[in-house]
Short mmCIF file of C-alpha atoms (C1' of nucleotides) in Angstrom, two decimals:
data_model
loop_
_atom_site.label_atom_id
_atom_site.label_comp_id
_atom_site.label_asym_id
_atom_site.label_seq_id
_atom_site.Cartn_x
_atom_site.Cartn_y
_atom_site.Cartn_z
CA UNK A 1 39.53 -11.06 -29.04
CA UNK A 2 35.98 -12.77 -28.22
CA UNK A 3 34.59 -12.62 -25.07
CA UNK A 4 35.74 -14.91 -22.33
CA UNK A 5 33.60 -17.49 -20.46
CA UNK A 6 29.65 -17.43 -20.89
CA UNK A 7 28.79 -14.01 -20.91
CA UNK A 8 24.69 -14.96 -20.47
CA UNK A 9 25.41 -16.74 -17.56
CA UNK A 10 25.70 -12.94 -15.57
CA UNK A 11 22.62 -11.85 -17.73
CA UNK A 12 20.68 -14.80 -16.78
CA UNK A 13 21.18 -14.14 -12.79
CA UNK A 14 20.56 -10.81 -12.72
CA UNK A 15 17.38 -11.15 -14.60
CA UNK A 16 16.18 -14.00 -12.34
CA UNK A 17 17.10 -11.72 -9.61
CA UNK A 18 14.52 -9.09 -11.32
CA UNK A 19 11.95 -11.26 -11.81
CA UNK A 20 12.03 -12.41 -7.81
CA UNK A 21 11.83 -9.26 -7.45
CA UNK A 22 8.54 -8.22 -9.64
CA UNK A 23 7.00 -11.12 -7.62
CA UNK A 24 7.87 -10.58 -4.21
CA UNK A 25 6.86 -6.59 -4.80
CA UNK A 26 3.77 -7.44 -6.32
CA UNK A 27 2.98 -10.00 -3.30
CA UNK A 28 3.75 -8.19 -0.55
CA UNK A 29 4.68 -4.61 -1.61
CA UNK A 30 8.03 -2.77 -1.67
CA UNK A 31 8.36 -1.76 1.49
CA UNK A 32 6.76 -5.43 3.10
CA UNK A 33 9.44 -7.35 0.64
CA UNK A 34 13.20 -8.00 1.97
CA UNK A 35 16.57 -8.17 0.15
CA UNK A 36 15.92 -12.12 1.86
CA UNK A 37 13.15 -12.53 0.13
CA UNK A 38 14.16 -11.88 -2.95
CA UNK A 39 17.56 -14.08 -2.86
CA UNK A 40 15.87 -16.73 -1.56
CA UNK A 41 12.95 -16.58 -4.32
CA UNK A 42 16.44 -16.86 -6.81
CA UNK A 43 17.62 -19.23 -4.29
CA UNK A 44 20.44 -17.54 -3.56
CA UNK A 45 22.40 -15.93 -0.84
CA UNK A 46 21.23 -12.40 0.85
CA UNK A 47 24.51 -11.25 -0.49
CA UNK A 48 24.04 -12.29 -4.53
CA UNK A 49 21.64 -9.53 -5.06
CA UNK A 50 24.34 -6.71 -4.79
CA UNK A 51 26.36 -8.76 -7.21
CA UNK A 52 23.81 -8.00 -9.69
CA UNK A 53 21.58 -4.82 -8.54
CA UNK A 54 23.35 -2.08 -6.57
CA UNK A 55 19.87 -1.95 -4.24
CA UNK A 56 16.25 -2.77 -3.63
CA UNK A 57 15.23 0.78 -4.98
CA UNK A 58 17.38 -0.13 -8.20
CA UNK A 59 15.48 -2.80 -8.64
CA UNK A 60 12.18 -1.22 -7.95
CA UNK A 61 13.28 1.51 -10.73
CA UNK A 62 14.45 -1.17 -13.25
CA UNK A 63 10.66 -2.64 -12.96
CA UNK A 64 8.90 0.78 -12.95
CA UNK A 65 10.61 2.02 -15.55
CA UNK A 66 10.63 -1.06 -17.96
CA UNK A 67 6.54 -1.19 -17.10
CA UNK A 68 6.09 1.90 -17.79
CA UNK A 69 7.89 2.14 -21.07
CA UNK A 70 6.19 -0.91 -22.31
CA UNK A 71 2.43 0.92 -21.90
CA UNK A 72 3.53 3.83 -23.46
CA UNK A 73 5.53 2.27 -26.61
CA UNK A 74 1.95 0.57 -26.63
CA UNK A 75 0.05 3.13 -26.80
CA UNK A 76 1.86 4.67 -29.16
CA UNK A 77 1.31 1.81 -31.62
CA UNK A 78 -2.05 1.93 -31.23
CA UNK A 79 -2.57 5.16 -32.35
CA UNK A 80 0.42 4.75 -35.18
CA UNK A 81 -2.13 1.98 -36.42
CA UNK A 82 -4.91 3.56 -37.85
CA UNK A 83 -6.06 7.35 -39.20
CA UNK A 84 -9.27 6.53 -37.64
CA UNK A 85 -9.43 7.59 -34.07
CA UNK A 86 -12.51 4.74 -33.51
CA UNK A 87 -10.01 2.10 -34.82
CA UNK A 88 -7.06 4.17 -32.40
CA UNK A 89 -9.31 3.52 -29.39
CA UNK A 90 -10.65 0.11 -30.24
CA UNK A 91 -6.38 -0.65 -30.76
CA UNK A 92 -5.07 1.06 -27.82
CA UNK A 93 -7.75 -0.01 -25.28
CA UNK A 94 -7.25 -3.89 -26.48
CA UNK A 95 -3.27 -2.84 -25.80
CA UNK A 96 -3.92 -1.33 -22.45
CA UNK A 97 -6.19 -3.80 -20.99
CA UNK A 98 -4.14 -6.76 -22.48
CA UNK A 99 -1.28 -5.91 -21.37
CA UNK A 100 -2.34 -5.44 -17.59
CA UNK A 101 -3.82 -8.91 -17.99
CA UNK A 102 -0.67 -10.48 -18.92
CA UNK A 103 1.95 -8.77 -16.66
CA UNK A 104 -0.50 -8.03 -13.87
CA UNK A 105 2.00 -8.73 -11.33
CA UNK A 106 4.45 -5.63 -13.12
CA UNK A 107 1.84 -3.39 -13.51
CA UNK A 108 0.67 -3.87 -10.14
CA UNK A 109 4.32 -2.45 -9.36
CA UNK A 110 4.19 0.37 -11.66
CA UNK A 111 0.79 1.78 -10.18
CA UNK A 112 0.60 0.98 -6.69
CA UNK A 113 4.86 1.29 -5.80
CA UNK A 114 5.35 4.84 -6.91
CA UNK A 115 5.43 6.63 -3.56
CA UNK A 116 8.86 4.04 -2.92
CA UNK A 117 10.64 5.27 -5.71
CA UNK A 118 13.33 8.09 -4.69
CA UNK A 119 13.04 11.64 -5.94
CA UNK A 120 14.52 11.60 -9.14
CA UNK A 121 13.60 8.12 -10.02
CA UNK A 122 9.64 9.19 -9.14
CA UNK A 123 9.89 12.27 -11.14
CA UNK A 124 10.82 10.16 -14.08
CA UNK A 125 7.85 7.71 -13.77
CA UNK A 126 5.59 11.00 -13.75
CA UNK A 127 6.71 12.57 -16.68
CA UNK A 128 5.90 9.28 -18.35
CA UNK A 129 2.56 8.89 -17.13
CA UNK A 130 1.93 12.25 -18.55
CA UNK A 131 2.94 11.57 -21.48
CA UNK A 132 0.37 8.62 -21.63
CA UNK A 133 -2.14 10.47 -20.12
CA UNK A 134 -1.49 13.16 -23.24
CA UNK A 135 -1.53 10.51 -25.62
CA UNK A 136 -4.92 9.40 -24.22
CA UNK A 137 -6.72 13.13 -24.32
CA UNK A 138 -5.37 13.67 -27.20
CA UNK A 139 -7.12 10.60 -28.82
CA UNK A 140 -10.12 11.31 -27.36
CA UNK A 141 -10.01 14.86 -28.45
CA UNK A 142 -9.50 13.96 -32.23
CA UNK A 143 -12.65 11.43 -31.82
CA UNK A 144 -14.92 14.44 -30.60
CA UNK A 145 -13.80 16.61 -33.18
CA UNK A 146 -14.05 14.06 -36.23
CA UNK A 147 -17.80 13.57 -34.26
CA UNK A 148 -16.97 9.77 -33.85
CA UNK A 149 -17.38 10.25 -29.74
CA UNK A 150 -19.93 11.99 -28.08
CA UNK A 151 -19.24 13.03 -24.29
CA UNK A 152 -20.34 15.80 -22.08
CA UNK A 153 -16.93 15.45 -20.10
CA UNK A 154 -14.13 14.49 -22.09
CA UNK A 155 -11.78 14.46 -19.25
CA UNK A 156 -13.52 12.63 -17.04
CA UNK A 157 -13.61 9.59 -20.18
CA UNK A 158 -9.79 9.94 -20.29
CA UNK A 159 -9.83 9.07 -16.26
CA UNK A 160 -12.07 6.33 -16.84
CA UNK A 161 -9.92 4.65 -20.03
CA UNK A 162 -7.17 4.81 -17.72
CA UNK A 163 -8.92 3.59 -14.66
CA UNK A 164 -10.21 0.31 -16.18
CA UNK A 165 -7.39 -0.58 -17.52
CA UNK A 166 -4.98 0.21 -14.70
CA UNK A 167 -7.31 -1.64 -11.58
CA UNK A 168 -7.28 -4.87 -13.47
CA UNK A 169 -3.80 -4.83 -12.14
CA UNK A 170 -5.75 -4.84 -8.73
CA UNK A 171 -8.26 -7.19 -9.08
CA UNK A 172 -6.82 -10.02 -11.56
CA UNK A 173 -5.66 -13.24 -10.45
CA UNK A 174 -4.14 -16.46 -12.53
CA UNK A 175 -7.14 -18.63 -13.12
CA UNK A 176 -9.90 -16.44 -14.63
CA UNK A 177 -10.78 -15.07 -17.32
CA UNK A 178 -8.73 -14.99 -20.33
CA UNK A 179 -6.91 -11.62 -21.52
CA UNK A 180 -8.52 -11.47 -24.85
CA UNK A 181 -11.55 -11.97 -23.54
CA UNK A 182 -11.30 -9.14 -21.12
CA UNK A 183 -9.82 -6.80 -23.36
CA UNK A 184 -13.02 -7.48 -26.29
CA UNK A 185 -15.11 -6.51 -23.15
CA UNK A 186 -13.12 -3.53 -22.60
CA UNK A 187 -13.13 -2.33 -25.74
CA UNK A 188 -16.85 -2.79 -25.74
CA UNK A 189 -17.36 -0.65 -22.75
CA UNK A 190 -14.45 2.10 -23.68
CA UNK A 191 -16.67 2.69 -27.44
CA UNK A 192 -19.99 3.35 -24.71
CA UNK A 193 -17.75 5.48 -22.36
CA UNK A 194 -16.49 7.58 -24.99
CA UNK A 195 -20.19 8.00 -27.18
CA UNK A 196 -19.02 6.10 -30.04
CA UNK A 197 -21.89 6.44 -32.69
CA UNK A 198 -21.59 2.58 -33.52
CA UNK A 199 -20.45 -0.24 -31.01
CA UNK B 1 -21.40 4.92 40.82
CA UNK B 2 -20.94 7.93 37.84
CA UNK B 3 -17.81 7.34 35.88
CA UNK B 4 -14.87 9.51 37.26
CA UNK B 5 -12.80 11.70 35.13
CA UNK B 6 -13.43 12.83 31.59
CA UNK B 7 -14.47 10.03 29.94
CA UNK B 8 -14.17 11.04 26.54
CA UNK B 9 -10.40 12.67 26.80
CA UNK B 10 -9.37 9.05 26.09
CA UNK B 11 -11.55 8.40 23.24
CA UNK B 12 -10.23 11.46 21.86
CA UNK B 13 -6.82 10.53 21.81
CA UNK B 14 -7.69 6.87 20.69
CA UNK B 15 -9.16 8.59 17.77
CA UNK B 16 -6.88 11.03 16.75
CA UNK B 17 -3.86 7.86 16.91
CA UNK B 18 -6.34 6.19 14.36
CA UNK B 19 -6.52 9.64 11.93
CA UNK B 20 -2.57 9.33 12.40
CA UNK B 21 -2.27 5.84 11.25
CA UNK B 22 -5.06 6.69 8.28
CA UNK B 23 -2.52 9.45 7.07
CA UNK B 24 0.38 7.67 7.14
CA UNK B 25 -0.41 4.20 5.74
CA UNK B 26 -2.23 6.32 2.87
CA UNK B 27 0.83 8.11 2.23
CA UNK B 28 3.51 5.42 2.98
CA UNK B 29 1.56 2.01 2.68
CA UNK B 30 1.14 -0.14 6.08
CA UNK B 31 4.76 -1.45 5.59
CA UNK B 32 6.23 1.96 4.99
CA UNK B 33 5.15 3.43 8.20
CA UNK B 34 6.62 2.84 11.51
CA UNK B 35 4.71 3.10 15.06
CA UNK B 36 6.87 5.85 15.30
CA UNK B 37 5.68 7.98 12.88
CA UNK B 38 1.93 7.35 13.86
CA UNK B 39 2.64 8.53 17.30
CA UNK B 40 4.44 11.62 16.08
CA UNK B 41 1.90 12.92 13.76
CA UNK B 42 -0.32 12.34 16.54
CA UNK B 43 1.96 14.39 18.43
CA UNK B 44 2.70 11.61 20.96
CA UNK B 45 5.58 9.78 22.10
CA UNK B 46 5.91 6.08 20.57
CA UNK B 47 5.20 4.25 23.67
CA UNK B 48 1.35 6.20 23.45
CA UNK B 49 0.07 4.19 20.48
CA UNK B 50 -0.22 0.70 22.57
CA UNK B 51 -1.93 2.55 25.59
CA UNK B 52 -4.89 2.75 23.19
CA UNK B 53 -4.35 0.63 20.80
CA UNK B 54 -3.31 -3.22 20.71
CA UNK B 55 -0.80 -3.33 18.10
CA UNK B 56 -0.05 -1.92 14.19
CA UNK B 57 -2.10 -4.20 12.53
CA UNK B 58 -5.06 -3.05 14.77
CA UNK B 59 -4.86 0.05 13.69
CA UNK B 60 -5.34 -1.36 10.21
CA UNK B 61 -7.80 -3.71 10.71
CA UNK B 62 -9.57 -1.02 12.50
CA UNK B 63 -9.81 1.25 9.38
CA UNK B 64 -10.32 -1.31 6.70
CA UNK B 65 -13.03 -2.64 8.72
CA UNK B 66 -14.93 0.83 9.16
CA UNK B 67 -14.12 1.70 5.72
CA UNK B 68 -15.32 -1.38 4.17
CA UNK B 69 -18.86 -0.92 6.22
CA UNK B 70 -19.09 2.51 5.23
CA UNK B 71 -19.03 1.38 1.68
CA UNK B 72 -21.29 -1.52 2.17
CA UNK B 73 -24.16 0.49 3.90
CA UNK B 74 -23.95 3.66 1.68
CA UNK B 75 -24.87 0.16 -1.63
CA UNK B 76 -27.35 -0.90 0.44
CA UNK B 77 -29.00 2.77 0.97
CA UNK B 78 -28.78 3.02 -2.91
CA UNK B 79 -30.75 0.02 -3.58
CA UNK B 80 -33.66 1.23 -0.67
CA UNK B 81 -33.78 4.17 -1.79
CA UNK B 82 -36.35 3.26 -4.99
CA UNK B 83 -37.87 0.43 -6.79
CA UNK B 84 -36.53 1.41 -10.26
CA UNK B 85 -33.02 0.08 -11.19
CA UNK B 86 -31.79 2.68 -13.02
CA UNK B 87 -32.76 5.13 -10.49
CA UNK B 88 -30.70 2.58 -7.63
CA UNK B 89 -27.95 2.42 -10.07
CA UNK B 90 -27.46 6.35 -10.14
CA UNK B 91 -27.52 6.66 -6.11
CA UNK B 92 -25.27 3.94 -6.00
CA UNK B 93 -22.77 5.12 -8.24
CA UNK B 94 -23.03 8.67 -6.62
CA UNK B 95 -22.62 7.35 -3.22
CA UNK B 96 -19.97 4.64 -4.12
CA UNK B 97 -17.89 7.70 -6.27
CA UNK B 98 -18.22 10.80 -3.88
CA UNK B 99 -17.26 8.33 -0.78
CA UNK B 100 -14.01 7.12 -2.51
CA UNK B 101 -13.59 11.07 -3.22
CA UNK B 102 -14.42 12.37 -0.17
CA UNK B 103 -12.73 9.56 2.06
CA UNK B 104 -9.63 8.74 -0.70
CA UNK B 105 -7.07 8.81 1.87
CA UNK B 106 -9.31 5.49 4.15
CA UNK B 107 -10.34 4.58 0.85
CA UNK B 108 -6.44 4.07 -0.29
CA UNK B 109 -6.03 1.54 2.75
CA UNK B 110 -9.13 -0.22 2.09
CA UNK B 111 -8.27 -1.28 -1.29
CA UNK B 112 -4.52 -1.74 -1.23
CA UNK B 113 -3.62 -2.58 2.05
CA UNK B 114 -5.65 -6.11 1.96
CA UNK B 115 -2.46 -8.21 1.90
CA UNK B 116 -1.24 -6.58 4.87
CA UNK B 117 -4.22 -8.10 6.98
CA UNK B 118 -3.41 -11.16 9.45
CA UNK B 119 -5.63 -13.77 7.82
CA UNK B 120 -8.52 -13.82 9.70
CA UNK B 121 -9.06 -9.95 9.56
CA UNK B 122 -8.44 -10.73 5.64
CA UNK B 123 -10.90 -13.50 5.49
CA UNK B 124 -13.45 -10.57 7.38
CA UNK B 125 -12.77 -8.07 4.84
CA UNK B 126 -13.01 -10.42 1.89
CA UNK B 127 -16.62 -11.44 3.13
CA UNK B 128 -17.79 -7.78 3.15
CA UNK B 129 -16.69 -7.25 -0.41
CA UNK B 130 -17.72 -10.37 -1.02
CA UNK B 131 -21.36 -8.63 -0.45
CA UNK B 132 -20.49 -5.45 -2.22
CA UNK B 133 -20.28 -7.19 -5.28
CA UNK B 134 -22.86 -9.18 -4.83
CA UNK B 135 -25.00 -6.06 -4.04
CA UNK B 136 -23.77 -4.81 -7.48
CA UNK B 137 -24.20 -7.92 -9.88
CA UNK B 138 -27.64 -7.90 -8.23
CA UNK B 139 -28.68 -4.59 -9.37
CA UNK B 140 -27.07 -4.75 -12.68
CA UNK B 141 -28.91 -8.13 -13.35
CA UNK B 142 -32.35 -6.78 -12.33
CA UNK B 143 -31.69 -3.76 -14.67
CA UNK B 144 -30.88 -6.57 -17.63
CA UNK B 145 -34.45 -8.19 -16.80
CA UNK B 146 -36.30 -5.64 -16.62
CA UNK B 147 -35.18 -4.70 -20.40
CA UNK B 148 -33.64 -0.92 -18.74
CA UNK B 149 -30.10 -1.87 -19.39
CA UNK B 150 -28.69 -3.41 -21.84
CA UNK B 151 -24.83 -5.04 -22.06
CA UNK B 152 -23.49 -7.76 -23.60
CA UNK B 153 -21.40 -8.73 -20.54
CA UNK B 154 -22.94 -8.18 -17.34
CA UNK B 155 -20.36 -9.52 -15.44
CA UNK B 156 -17.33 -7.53 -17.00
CA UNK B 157 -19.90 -4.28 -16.49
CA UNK B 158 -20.09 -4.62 -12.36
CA UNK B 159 -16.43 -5.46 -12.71
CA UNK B 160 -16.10 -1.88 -14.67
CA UNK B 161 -18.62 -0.60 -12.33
CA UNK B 162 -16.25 -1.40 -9.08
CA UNK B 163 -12.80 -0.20 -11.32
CA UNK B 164 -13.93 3.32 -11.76
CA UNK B 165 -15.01 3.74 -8.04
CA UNK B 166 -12.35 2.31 -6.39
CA UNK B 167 -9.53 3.51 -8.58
CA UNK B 168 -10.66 7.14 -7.50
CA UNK B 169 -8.22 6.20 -4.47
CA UNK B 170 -5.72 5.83 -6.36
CA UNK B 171 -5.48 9.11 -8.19
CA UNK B 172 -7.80 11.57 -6.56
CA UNK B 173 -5.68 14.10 -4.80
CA UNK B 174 -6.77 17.01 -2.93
CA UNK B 175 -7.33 20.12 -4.86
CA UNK B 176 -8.91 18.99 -7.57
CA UNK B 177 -12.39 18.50 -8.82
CA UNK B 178 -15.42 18.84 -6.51
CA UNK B 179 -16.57 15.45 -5.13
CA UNK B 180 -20.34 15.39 -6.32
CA UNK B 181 -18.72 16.53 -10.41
CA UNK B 182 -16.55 13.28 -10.19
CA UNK B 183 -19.95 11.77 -8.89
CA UNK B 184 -22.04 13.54 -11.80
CA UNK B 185 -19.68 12.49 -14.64
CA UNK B 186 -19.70 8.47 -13.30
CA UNK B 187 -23.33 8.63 -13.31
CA UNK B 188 -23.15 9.37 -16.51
CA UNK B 189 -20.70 6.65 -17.24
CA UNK B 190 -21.94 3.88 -15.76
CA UNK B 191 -25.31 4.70 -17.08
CA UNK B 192 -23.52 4.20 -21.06
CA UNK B 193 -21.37 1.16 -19.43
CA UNK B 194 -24.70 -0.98 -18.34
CA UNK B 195 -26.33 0.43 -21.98
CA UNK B 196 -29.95 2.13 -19.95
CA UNK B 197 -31.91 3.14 -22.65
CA UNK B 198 -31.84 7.34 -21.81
CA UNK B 199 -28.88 8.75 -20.44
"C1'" DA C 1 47.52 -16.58 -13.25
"C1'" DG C 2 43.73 -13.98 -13.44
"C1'" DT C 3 38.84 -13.02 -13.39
"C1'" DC C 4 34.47 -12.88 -11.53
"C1'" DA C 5 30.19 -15.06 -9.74
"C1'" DA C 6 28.77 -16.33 -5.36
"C1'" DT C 7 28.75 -16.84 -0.31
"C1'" DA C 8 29.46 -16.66 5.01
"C1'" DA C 9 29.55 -13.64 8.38
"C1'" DG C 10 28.32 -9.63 10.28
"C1'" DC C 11 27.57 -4.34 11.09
"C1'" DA C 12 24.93 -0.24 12.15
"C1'" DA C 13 20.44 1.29 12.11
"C1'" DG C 14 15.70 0.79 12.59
"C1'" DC C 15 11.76 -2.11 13.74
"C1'" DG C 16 7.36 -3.44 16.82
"C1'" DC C 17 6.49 -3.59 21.26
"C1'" DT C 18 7.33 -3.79 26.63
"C1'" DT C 19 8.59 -2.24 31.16
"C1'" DA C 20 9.04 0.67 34.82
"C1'" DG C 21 8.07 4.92 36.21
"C1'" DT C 22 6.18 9.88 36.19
"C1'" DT C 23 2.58 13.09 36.08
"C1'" DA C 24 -2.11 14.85 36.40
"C1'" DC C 25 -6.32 14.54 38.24
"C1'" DC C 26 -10.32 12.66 40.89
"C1'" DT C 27 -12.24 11.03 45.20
"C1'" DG C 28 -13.62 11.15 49.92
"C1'" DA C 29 -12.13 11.86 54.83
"C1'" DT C 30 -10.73 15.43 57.62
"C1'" DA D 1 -9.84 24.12 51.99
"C1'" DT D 2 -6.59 20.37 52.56
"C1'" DC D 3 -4.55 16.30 51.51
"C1'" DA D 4 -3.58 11.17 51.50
"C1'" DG D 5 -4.80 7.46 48.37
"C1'" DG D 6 -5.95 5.66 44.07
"C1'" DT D 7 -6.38 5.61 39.09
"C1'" DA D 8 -5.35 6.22 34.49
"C1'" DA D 9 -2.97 8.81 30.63
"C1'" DC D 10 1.46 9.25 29.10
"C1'" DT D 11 6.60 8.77 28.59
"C1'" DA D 12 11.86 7.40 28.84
"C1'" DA D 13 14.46 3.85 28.05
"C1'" DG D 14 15.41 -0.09 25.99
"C1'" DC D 15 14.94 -5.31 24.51
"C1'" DG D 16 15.24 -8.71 21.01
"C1'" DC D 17 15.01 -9.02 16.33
"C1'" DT D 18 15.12 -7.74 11.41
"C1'" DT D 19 16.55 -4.61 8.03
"C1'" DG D 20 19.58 -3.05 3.80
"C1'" DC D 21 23.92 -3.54 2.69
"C1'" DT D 22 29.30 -4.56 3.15
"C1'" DT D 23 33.53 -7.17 3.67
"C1'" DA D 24 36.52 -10.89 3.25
"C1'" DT D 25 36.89 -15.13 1.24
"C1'" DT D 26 36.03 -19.19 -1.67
"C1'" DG D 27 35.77 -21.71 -5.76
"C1'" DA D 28 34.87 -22.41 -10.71
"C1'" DC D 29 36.35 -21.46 -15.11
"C1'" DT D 30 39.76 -19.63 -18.93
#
DNA sequence: AGTCAATAAGCAAGCGCTTAGTTACCTGAT
DNA sequence: ATCAGGTAACTAAGCGCTTGCTTATTGACT
């Protein structure tokens, strides 16, 4: 038996409803964003987001969790595309700093909204960012001992990679500068942080 | 006629409201905490915060603003402090590092608590770091003329510059590194991110 | 006839802030 | 020393409104 009526038409809502959402958190914050809000960004009633979502937190997850999956699967193709941990860093800070170009208004969810998450839901976010974080001294640490990247403080490079990348979430607006541009520039500046012999 | 009373009891209870309010929006964001909770950290009843202060969003305004001059005057110390760039590029970056260590709970509020601003306190705020930047691109493009640093995009550098500071706030949390370490290794950074000749 | 997306209406709780009053302390006349 | 009078810090109670979310119902489609 095939499926009755259009079964995108839920799909459609309820992402629509997700995407009011990313806005209206990344606007205003989690806590300074309504259930309102967000129905009437969908233009919809208060009511059709619990047709979809089963609360604002939900929602909040669904975005923080879907962010953060997308940097690490990222990352991890950056470093699955090359041997060379020069090319590995050149890849995954192009990735990093692209990517929180493009879905700015996301990522500014995913960094600056963890302390709304509940318990559970916060405790998963942090075992991913530790995982990134991992993936991230670990690169650098293969770079140092292939002699490709010269630092006196190794861990203080790995905060910096990550910091760049992350506050462009902060500072970027719509009409600027374009994301490959920015992410050529980063890349530039990650090969100096890190002592890269040639840049 | 000599003032009556103690004058300062006031002042001190004004004051320690304001520490309140700097705990709790850097733990719960402006729209997470309630006049409620500032008075009861203050270890007041909730009817105390408006017999010193005017409203919530005075409390804010009152921090960002103080926060945002701290920063600006601790730049402009950096850049009186010698003739040489490079040498006003490594105060600077101390300063601007070990003050978003030191004061990362103010520091939090300062840089993500903008949009919670009425707009002409906004408007204020966006003037000062308006100047900050200014204060930076300045010193980064006097370094570039006088042949000491050398970067391929000046503009993305101060951008860089600003990132790594401010996104101490963000992730610095208490027991931890030593402020003036952080402020050692970003020297060192920002030294390889404008490209001066001797690190 | 049955299913489900969507809404109108509204509830209990919590919000920023106000009002009316209490308490503590200082002043100056006795 | 005492004490009325005045001032200012502080609070108890609560007002009007908004919040996240629920319930009962409608209407479109199969």
């Amino acid at each position: 038996m095939p499926e009755t009526r259009d079964p995108r038409r839920a799909e459609v809502t309820k992402a629509r409803l997700l995407e009011a959402a990313v806005e209206a958190f990344a606007a205003r914050g989690y806590h300074g964003t309504t259930t309102r809000d967000i129905a009437s960004t969908a233009g919809m009633s208060p009511a059709a987001v619990y047709v979809h979502h089963s609360s604002k937190e939900e929602l909040l997850y669904q975005i923080s969790r879907s962010g953060h999956e997308d940097v690490l699967a990222l990352l991890r193709a950056a470093v699955d595309s090359s041997e060379d941990p020069v090319e590995q860093l050149r890849v995954a800070v192009r990735n990093f700093a692209e990517h929180h170009v493009r879905a700015h208004t996301s990522a500014r969810i995913v960094n600056y909204e963890l302390a709304a998450l509940s318990e559970p839901h916060l405790a998963e976010m942090l075992r991913i960012r530790h995982e990134i974080d991992v993936l991230f001294s670990d690169l650098v640490e293969r770079g140092i001992a292939s002699g490709a990247f010269v630092t006196p403080h190794p861990r203080m490079a790995v905060v910096a990679l990550q910091s760049l990348g992350i506050d462009i979430a902060r500072w970027y607006r719509e009409p600027g500068w374009d994301a490959s541009e920015i992410a050529d520039g980063y890349v530039e500046i990650a090969l100096r942080i890190v002592g890269a012999s040639a840049a």
